[in-house]
Amino acid sequence: MAKNVKSQKTKWKESLGPVEDLESYVRADWWRNIFNANYLRTDGDVVEDETITRSEVDTFIGVLAPSEDSAILDLCCGQGRHALEFARRGFTSVFGLDRSHYLIVRARKINNQEGTNVTFKEGDARKLPFASDTFDHIIIAGNSFGYFESLQDDLKILSEVRRILKPGGKILLDVTDGDYMRKEFQPRSWEWIDKKYFVCRERSLSKDGERIISREVITHVKKGVIADQFYAERLYSGDSLRELFQQANFEDIEFHTEIRADSKRDQDLGMMARRLVVSAAVKKELTIIRRPDDERKTIAVLMGDPGKSDVVKPNANFDNDDFFTINELKKALTGITEYNFIYLNQHDKLLNELLKMKCKPDFVFNLCDEGFNNEASKELHIPSLLEVLNLPYTGGTPQCLAYCYDKSLVRGIAKEMDIPVPRAFIVKPEDTVFIELTLDFPVIVKPNFGDSSFGITQHNVCHDIQSLENAISQVRKKFGYNRPILVEQLLTGKDISVGIIGNPPESYLVLPVIEEDYSALPPDLPRICGYEAKWHSDSPYWKIKSVPANLPEETERFLIASCIKLFERLECRDYARFDWRLDANGTPRLLEANPNPGWCWDGHLAKMANFAGISYPEMLQKILKAGEERIATGDDGQGTTGAENSGAKCAQMVSNSLI
């Protein structure tokens, strides 16, 4: 099983062959995916050499002269080699942050093994998840600066660094000597990494002469080409660095001894060959945060309308179970004393109520997964309305919800990202006869649009043409579904769900991975978690349980890494769930992505949280905190912040009881 997952990482790839213009092949976000195991192979002669790391930290300490209790941030820390070395030397308040999930996982593993006390976070250096005036010293080492396409992005990094440095704090930047690289770069080179891998490199200057463009073709002697990748790094001279620091309002800019790497491999050192070391100081006043007397934020909880019909529900109406679920939610939120909650659920009056509020809530807890007027196709209408009203909210944007409502579209995005999906094809409403099937039986029939397993029952599993036609007919007649239908290869391996709370890459929690336990089902029933399992308490499918997934470590790592990539690519926010199934060989294949997944007390997300020792109220609080922190940074899709929408002192708010 592990071998099948591993093959996703090291499979043979076709090289592009000769390329005339390297720059035209560089993606603006090349840095998202390049810092992985291959990076540690190709650059390991420097970045994995403990002697080199110790020498560099000697230089940094000589420049900064930190005390043992200084708060130190290793920004763009990679696998944490400098941060860990600081901790080994007795520094007690060391942090590391990097954009690469792979490298941060590696850093945390080393940290745990060695018993050092470094805090590692994933995050974007342009938007740092730290409060103002936090650090005494920040280092950006090992040529980890100048990756972005725009010079303004580098300026954003320095502005963020200035914000989180204490008054009098210092930054140290260790970056390629741009003047040297322009003159001395090798247009072509190749070197053996070890006895199995070698790398061929091409380099050229960008058209404007401001960046060095590189291409690496990494080859395994038996597997062939495993990577053909392009990247670009900005070339800074001493003068341009001084100007950049001055633009970012740093003072006392000082250049120190150059760093010259001394690799044991002694081959192509590239950007690491000769580097400038520059420091600068922050002179500013301490940031003072004034808080209102009542610090509690006001949250508007927006939900489905119990007074309207809902075709997804068995009787097309809210029943006693729905009202019990709503009561459990309100009970859980009542225990979260740091917020004031109001409830909005009458959709005919929703716009007027939001407009008539005496002052805006700090943000909206969008739990209306039923959609506007309880129409699933209008789930995106709720965040659209909130954006028009300039109200920040939790959960997915309209674009995200539109993406994920279309199962076929999500499949296409996943395939483009090299994330495996089951084989499938689409049946349009006008299609009635199947002349040639592109899949082997058995297959499963699913409405391409929709959620809550609407239209998916045991009868959707088909073993021949006749049952396939019957299943499609039943979905159209019984469920009134007249849109495209997805016919998908039926997978027989474990049925897996992965939940994420937070916002990768800055701050997030991956909940324990779960699988469906079908052992209580009669042997003649197909092993699927469909409509009956969620809505029919008298069905054998009601006995399905969710249990912690028993997966090989490498399979679980692949699942989590893929879900984080999907979370970002699909523009999910604050929380999401991803459903997978293993095929007969144990390879995970994505079934669907669920932004704003079910929030109920007994739903999959709550079950995952429970396995992590997180209660239902705590789970809701974590979702709220994720949204609050994101909104506070201005990342709410509208350019507003919670501070600008403060509703903590509202004397009267419109409140609608759900019961």
mmCIF file of C-alpha atoms in Angstrom, residues 115-379:
data_model
loop_
_atom_site.group_PDB
_atom_site.id
_atom_site.type_symbol
_atom_site.label_atom_id
_atom_site.label_comp_id
_atom_site.label_asym_id
_atom_site.label_seq_id
_atom_site.Cartn_x
_atom_site.Cartn_y
_atom_site.Cartn_z
ATOM 1 C CA GLY A 115 14.070 17.411 22.531
ATOM 2 C CA THR A 116 14.728 21.024 21.556
ATOM 3 C CA ASN A 117 12.022 23.608 22.141
ATOM 4 C CA VAL A 118 11.540 25.397 18.823
ATOM 5 C CA THR A 119 8.030 26.399 17.730
ATOM 6 C CA PHE A 120 7.574 25.797 13.996
ATOM 7 C CA LYS A 121 4.709 27.275 11.979
ATOM 8 C CA GLU A 122 3.663 27.172 8.346
ATOM 9 C CA GLY A 123 2.988 30.557 6.834
ATOM 10 C CA ASP A 124 3.507 33.179 4.169
ATOM 11 C CA ALA A 125 6.297 35.651 4.955
ATOM 12 C CA ARG A 126 4.193 38.457 3.465
ATOM 13 C CA LYS A 127 1.478 37.983 6.108
ATOM 14 C CA LEU A 128 2.996 36.830 9.372
ATOM 15 C CA PRO A 129 0.815 35.193 12.064
ATOM 16 C CA PHE A 130 2.484 37.037 14.950
ATOM 17 C CA ALA A 131 1.456 40.053 17.016
ATOM 18 C CA SER A 132 3.255 43.358 16.657
ATOM 19 C CA ASP A 133 6.409 43.857 18.774
ATOM 20 C CA THR A 134 7.015 40.128 19.355
ATOM 21 C CA PHE A 135 10.655 39.441 18.401
ATOM 22 C CA ASP A 136 14.051 40.801 19.365
ATOM 23 C CA HIS A 137 15.759 39.366 16.288
ATOM 24 C CA ILE A 138 14.621 37.975 12.935
ATOM 25 C CA ILE A 139 16.912 36.163 10.517
ATOM 26 C CA ILE A 140 16.196 35.362 6.868
ATOM 27 C CA ALA A 141 19.077 33.027 6.088
ATOM 28 C CA GLY A 142 20.393 30.707 3.411
ATOM 29 C CA ASN A 143 19.289 32.796 0.437
ATOM 30 C CA SER A 144 15.572 32.595 1.277
ATOM 31 C CA PHE A 145 14.711 36.079 0.014
ATOM 32 C CA GLY A 146 13.789 37.364 -3.444
ATOM 33 C CA TYR A 147 11.572 34.493 -4.645
ATOM 34 C CA PHE A 148 8.528 36.537 -5.624
ATOM 35 C CA GLU A 149 7.859 37.918 -9.079
ATOM 36 C CA SER A 150 7.264 41.433 -7.783
ATOM 37 C CA LEU A 151 9.711 43.597 -5.877
ATOM 38 C CA GLN A 152 6.723 44.839 -3.881
ATOM 39 C CA ASP A 153 6.317 41.387 -2.360
ATOM 40 C CA ASP A 154 9.840 41.552 -0.959
ATOM 41 C CA LEU A 155 8.974 44.952 0.473
ATOM 42 C CA LYS A 156 5.866 43.412 2.075
ATOM 43 C CA ILE A 157 8.087 40.892 3.842
ATOM 44 C CA LEU A 158 10.300 43.617 5.279
ATOM 45 C CA SER A 159 7.244 45.646 6.321
ATOM 46 C CA GLU A 160 5.857 42.632 8.166
ATOM 47 C CA VAL A 161 9.256 42.004 9.752
ATOM 48 C CA ARG A 162 9.340 45.601 10.960
ATOM 49 C CA ARG A 163 5.847 45.244 12.429
ATOM 50 C CA ILE A 164 6.624 42.149 14.523
ATOM 51 C CA LEU A 165 10.086 43.294 15.669
ATOM 52 C CA LYS A 166 10.238 45.005 19.039
ATOM 53 C CA PRO A 167 11.428 48.618 19.146
ATOM 54 C CA GLY A 168 15.195 48.390 18.762
ATOM 55 C CA GLY A 169 14.953 44.886 17.286
ATOM 56 C CA LYS A 170 17.189 43.750 14.436
ATOM 57 C CA ILE A 171 16.827 41.832 11.189
ATOM 58 C CA LEU A 172 19.670 39.851 9.629
ATOM 59 C CA LEU A 173 19.430 38.988 5.949
ATOM 60 C CA ASP A 174 21.743 36.402 4.335
ATOM 61 C CA VAL A 175 21.177 36.603 0.563
ATOM 62 C CA THR A 176 23.017 35.923 -2.716
ATOM 63 C CA ASP A 177 25.510 38.572 -3.825
ATOM 64 C CA GLY A 178 23.655 39.709 -6.945
ATOM 65 C CA ASP A 179 26.591 41.480 -8.570
ATOM 66 C CA TYR A 180 28.763 38.374 -8.210
ATOM 67 C CA MET A 181 26.059 36.047 -9.552
ATOM 68 C CA ARG A 182 25.396 38.193 -12.648
ATOM 69 C CA LYS A 183 29.050 37.851 -13.645
ATOM 70 C CA GLU A 184 29.875 34.317 -12.463
ATOM 71 C CA PHE A 185 26.753 32.154 -12.891
ATOM 72 C CA GLN A 186 27.243 28.899 -14.800
ATOM 73 C CA PRO A 187 24.924 28.707 -17.846
ATOM 74 C CA ARG A 188 25.091 24.882 -17.758
ATOM 75 C CA SER A 189 26.308 22.366 -15.213
ATOM 76 C CA TRP A 190 25.639 18.898 -13.929
ATOM 77 C CA GLU A 191 26.620 16.980 -10.819
ATOM 78 C CA TRP A 192 26.080 13.685 -9.077
ATOM 79 C CA ILE A 193 23.967 14.082 -5.940
ATOM 80 C CA ASP A 194 24.741 10.544 -4.809
ATOM 81 C CA LYS A 195 25.144 7.167 -6.495
ATOM 82 C CA LYS A 196 21.533 7.134 -7.716
ATOM 83 C CA TYR A 197 20.665 10.749 -8.536
ATOM 84 C CA PHE A 198 22.228 13.417 -10.703
ATOM 85 C CA VAL A 199 21.035 16.922 -11.608
ATOM 86 C CA CYS A 200 21.548 18.978 -14.775
ATOM 87 C CA ARG A 201 21.144 22.757 -14.543
ATOM 88 C CA GLU A 202 20.622 25.596 -16.993
ATOM 89 C CA ARG A 203 20.691 29.280 -16.026
ATOM 90 C CA SER A 204 20.120 32.623 -17.703
ATOM 91 C CA LEU A 205 19.418 36.202 -16.722
ATOM 92 C CA SER A 206 15.864 37.488 -17.010
ATOM 93 C CA LYS A 207 15.121 39.987 -19.762
ATOM 94 C CA ASP A 208 15.349 42.877 -17.293
ATOM 95 C CA GLY A 209 18.564 41.511 -15.782
ATOM 96 C CA GLU A 210 17.045 41.587 -12.292
ATOM 97 C CA ARG A 211 16.567 37.851 -11.762
ATOM 98 C CA ILE A 212 18.506 34.662 -12.380
ATOM 99 C CA ILE A 213 16.381 31.996 -14.086
ATOM 100 C CA SER A 214 17.256 28.378 -13.291
ATOM 101 C CA ARG A 215 16.179 25.014 -14.601
ATOM 102 C CA GLU A 216 16.903 21.727 -12.853
ATOM 103 C CA VAL A 217 16.401 18.303 -14.400
ATOM 104 C CA ILE A 218 16.754 15.697 -11.651
ATOM 105 C CA THR A 219 17.328 12.138 -12.842
ATOM 106 C CA HIS A 220 17.383 8.749 -11.140
ATOM 107 C CA VAL A 221 19.684 6.219 -12.815
ATOM 108 C CA LYS A 222 16.894 3.607 -13.029
ATOM 109 C CA LYS A 223 13.651 5.576 -12.850
ATOM 110 C CA GLY A 224 14.666 8.300 -15.277
ATOM 111 C CA VAL A 225 13.677 11.963 -14.933
ATOM 112 C CA ILE A 226 11.827 12.612 -11.678
ATOM 113 C CA ALA A 227 11.662 16.428 -11.872
ATOM 114 C CA ASP A 228 12.072 19.085 -14.548
ATOM 115 C CA GLN A 229 11.578 22.358 -12.697
ATOM 116 C CA PHE A 230 12.064 26.080 -13.296
ATOM 117 C CA TYR A 231 12.523 28.866 -10.773
ATOM 118 C CA ALA A 232 13.644 32.497 -10.535
ATOM 119 C CA GLU A 233 15.407 34.477 -7.811
ATOM 120 C CA ARG A 234 15.899 38.223 -7.591
ATOM 121 C CA LEU A 235 19.496 39.464 -7.621
ATOM 122 C CA TYR A 236 20.234 42.120 -5.014
ATOM 123 C CA SER A 237 23.408 44.193 -4.891
ATOM 124 C CA GLY A 238 24.534 45.944 -1.752
ATOM 125 C CA ASP A 239 23.139 49.240 -3.046
ATOM 126 C CA SER A 240 19.729 47.807 -3.961
ATOM 127 C CA LEU A 241 19.460 46.081 -0.576
ATOM 128 C CA ARG A 242 20.228 49.329 1.223
ATOM 129 C CA GLU A 243 17.556 51.107 -0.821
ATOM 130 C CA LEU A 244 15.007 48.359 -0.087
ATOM 131 C CA PHE A 245 15.645 48.528 3.669
ATOM 132 C CA GLN A 246 15.310 52.300 3.599
ATOM 133 C CA GLN A 247 11.968 51.994 1.782
ATOM 134 C CA ALA A 248 10.785 49.675 4.559
ATOM 135 C CA ASN A 249 11.831 52.288 7.175
ATOM 136 C CA PHE A 250 14.732 50.358 8.686
ATOM 137 C CA GLU A 251 17.712 52.188 10.125
ATOM 138 C CA ASP A 252 21.342 51.448 11.034
ATOM 139 C CA ILE A 253 21.786 49.377 7.874
ATOM 140 C CA GLU A 254 25.122 47.580 8.051
ATOM 141 C CA PHE A 255 26.935 45.071 5.799
ATOM 142 C CA HIS A 256 29.058 42.353 7.398
ATOM 143 C CA THR A 257 31.414 39.541 6.391
ATOM 144 C CA GLU A 258 30.375 37.650 3.257
ATOM 145 C CA ILE A 259 29.416 33.985 3.534
ATOM 146 C CA ARG A 260 31.124 31.603 1.123
ATOM 147 C CA ALA A 261 29.787 28.055 1.164
ATOM 148 C CA ASP A 262 32.340 25.247 1.438
ATOM 149 C CA SER A 263 30.545 22.162 0.143
ATOM 150 C CA LYS A 264 32.065 18.712 0.578
ATOM 151 C CA ARG A 265 30.618 17.844 -2.831
ATOM 152 C CA ASP A 266 32.529 20.873 -4.169
ATOM 153 C CA GLN A 267 30.512 21.145 -7.369
ATOM 154 C CA ASP A 268 27.879 23.646 -8.550
ATOM 155 C CA LEU A 269 27.025 25.847 -5.530
ATOM 156 C CA GLY A 270 24.754 28.139 -7.547
ATOM 157 C CA MET A 271 23.021 30.835 -5.487
ATOM 158 C CA MET A 272 24.685 29.633 -2.284
ATOM 159 C CA ALA A 273 28.246 30.286 -3.508
ATOM 160 C CA ARG A 274 28.698 33.854 -2.242
ATOM 161 C CA ARG A 275 26.203 35.703 -0.043
ATOM 162 C CA LEU A 276 25.848 39.111 1.539
ATOM 163 C CA VAL A 277 25.073 39.462 5.241
ATOM 164 C CA VAL A 278 23.250 42.680 6.105
ATOM 165 C CA SER A 279 21.591 43.794 9.335
ATOM 166 C CA ALA A 280 19.216 46.654 10.095
ATOM 167 C CA ALA A 281 17.402 47.964 13.142
ATOM 168 C CA VAL A 282 13.863 49.111 13.892
ATOM 169 C CA LYS A 283 13.326 52.406 15.629
ATOM 170 C CA LYS A 284 9.661 52.832 16.505
ATOM 171 C CA GLU A 285 7.281 53.312 19.405
ATOM 172 C CA LEU A 286 5.731 50.327 21.169
ATOM 173 C CA THR A 287 2.375 49.435 19.618
ATOM 174 C CA ILE A 288 -0.453 50.219 22.048
ATOM 175 C CA ILE A 289 -3.715 48.333 21.550
ATOM 176 C CA ARG A 290 -6.701 50.013 23.142
ATOM 177 C CA ARG A 291 -9.571 47.681 23.909
ATOM 178 C CA PRO A 292 -13.204 48.594 24.601
ATOM 179 C CA ASP A 293 -14.625 48.024 28.070
ATOM 180 C CA ASP A 294 -16.629 45.088 26.758
ATOM 181 C CA GLU A 295 -14.116 42.971 24.815
ATOM 182 C CA ARG A 296 -16.676 40.434 23.666
ATOM 183 C CA LYS A 297 -17.315 40.375 19.945
ATOM 184 C CA THR A 298 -20.815 40.101 18.540
ATOM 185 C CA ILE A 299 -21.326 37.198 16.148
ATOM 186 C CA ALA A 300 -24.375 36.801 13.925
ATOM 187 C CA VAL A 301 -25.110 33.089 13.411
ATOM 188 C CA LEU A 302 -26.760 32.657 10.023
ATOM 189 C CA MET A 303 -28.607 29.387 9.412
ATOM 190 C CA GLY A 304 -31.135 27.621 7.216
ATOM 191 C CA ASP A 305 -34.780 28.690 7.372
ATOM 192 C CA PRO A 306 -36.897 26.168 9.347
ATOM 193 C CA GLY A 307 -40.073 27.765 8.006
ATOM 194 C CA LYS A 308 -39.288 26.787 4.418
ATOM 195 C CA SER A 309 -39.231 23.435 2.660
ATOM 196 C CA ASP A 310 -35.929 21.682 2.019
ATOM 197 C CA VAL A 311 -35.918 19.005 -0.681
ATOM 198 C CA VAL A 312 -32.732 17.417 0.691
ATOM 199 C CA LYS A 313 -34.533 16.325 3.881
ATOM 200 C CA PRO A 314 -36.636 13.111 3.739
ATOM 201 C CA ASN A 315 -39.961 14.900 4.334
ATOM 202 C CA ALA A 316 -38.771 18.123 2.685
ATOM 203 C CA ASN A 317 -39.150 19.958 6.027
ATOM 204 C CA PHE A 318 -37.245 20.547 9.266
ATOM 205 C CA ASP A 319 -38.199 17.795 11.737
ATOM 206 C CA ASN A 320 -37.582 17.121 15.442
ATOM 207 C CA ASP A 321 -34.043 15.876 14.769
ATOM 208 C CA ASP A 322 -33.220 19.162 13.012
ATOM 209 C CA PHE A 323 -34.531 21.240 15.914
ATOM 210 C CA PHE A 324 -32.625 19.053 18.388
ATOM 211 C CA THR A 325 -29.456 19.646 16.345
ATOM 212 C CA ILE A 326 -30.080 23.408 16.393
ATOM 213 C CA ASN A 327 -30.603 23.325 20.157
ATOM 214 C CA GLU A 328 -27.325 21.451 20.609
ATOM 215 C CA LEU A 329 -25.585 24.140 18.578
ATOM 216 C CA LYS A 330 -27.086 26.975 20.634
ATOM 217 C CA LYS A 331 -26.249 25.174 23.866
ATOM 218 C CA ALA A 332 -22.631 24.748 22.734
ATOM 219 C CA LEU A 333 -22.319 28.392 21.644
ATOM 220 C CA THR A 334 -23.781 29.601 24.940
ATOM 221 C CA GLY A 335 -20.756 28.076 26.667
ATOM 222 C CA ILE A 336 -18.364 30.228 24.600
ATOM 223 C CA THR A 337 -18.487 33.311 26.802
ATOM 224 C CA GLU A 338 -16.056 35.495 24.824
ATOM 225 C CA TYR A 339 -18.710 36.195 22.161
ATOM 226 C CA ASN A 340 -22.251 37.552 22.070
ATOM 227 C CA PHE A 341 -24.392 35.535 19.646
ATOM 228 C CA ILE A 342 -27.477 36.530 17.695
ATOM 229 C CA TYR A 343 -29.348 34.163 15.385
ATOM 230 C CA LEU A 344 -30.697 34.896 11.914
ATOM 231 C CA ASN A 345 -32.777 32.298 10.109
ATOM 232 C CA GLN A 346 -35.758 33.921 8.354
ATOM 233 C CA HIS A 347 -34.557 34.225 4.784
ATOM 234 C CA ASP A 348 -37.455 36.364 3.506
ATOM 235 C CA LYS A 349 -36.467 39.040 6.043
ATOM 236 C CA LEU A 350 -32.716 38.431 5.996
ATOM 237 C CA LEU A 351 -31.666 41.392 3.852
ATOM 238 C CA ASN A 352 -33.836 43.893 5.753
ATOM 239 C CA GLU A 353 -32.706 42.571 9.133
ATOM 240 C CA LEU A 354 -29.048 42.886 8.216
ATOM 241 C CA LEU A 355 -29.612 46.409 6.906
ATOM 242 C CA LYS A 356 -31.663 47.530 9.946
ATOM 243 C CA MET A 357 -29.140 46.454 12.582
ATOM 244 C CA LYS A 358 -28.145 49.428 14.727
ATOM 245 C CA CYS A 359 -24.509 48.431 14.215
ATOM 246 C CA LYS A 360 -22.826 45.629 12.372
ATOM 247 C CA PRO A 361 -21.750 42.383 14.039
ATOM 248 C CA ASP A 362 -18.020 41.791 14.162
ATOM 249 C CA PHE A 363 -18.532 38.931 11.734
ATOM 250 C CA VAL A 364 -21.075 36.353 10.613
ATOM 251 C CA PHE A 365 -20.830 32.672 11.535
ATOM 252 C CA ASN A 366 -22.169 31.308 8.257
ATOM 253 C CA LEU A 367 -23.798 27.965 9.047
ATOM 254 C CA CYS A 368 -26.336 28.181 6.240
ATOM 255 C CA ASP A 369 -25.168 25.089 4.388
ATOM 256 C CA GLU A 370 -28.761 24.535 3.223
ATOM 257 C CA GLY A 371 -28.411 27.541 0.906
ATOM 258 C CA PHE A 372 -30.525 30.659 0.533
ATOM 259 C CA ASN A 373 -34.226 29.693 0.866
ATOM 260 C CA ASN A 374 -32.922 26.177 1.664
ATOM 261 C CA GLU A 375 -31.905 25.663 -1.971
ATOM 262 C CA ALA A 376 -28.561 23.868 -2.170
ATOM 263 C CA SER A 377 -27.699 25.510 -5.498
ATOM 264 C CA LYS A 378 -27.950 28.863 -3.728
ATOM 265 C CA GLU A 379 -25.470 28.134 -0.935
#
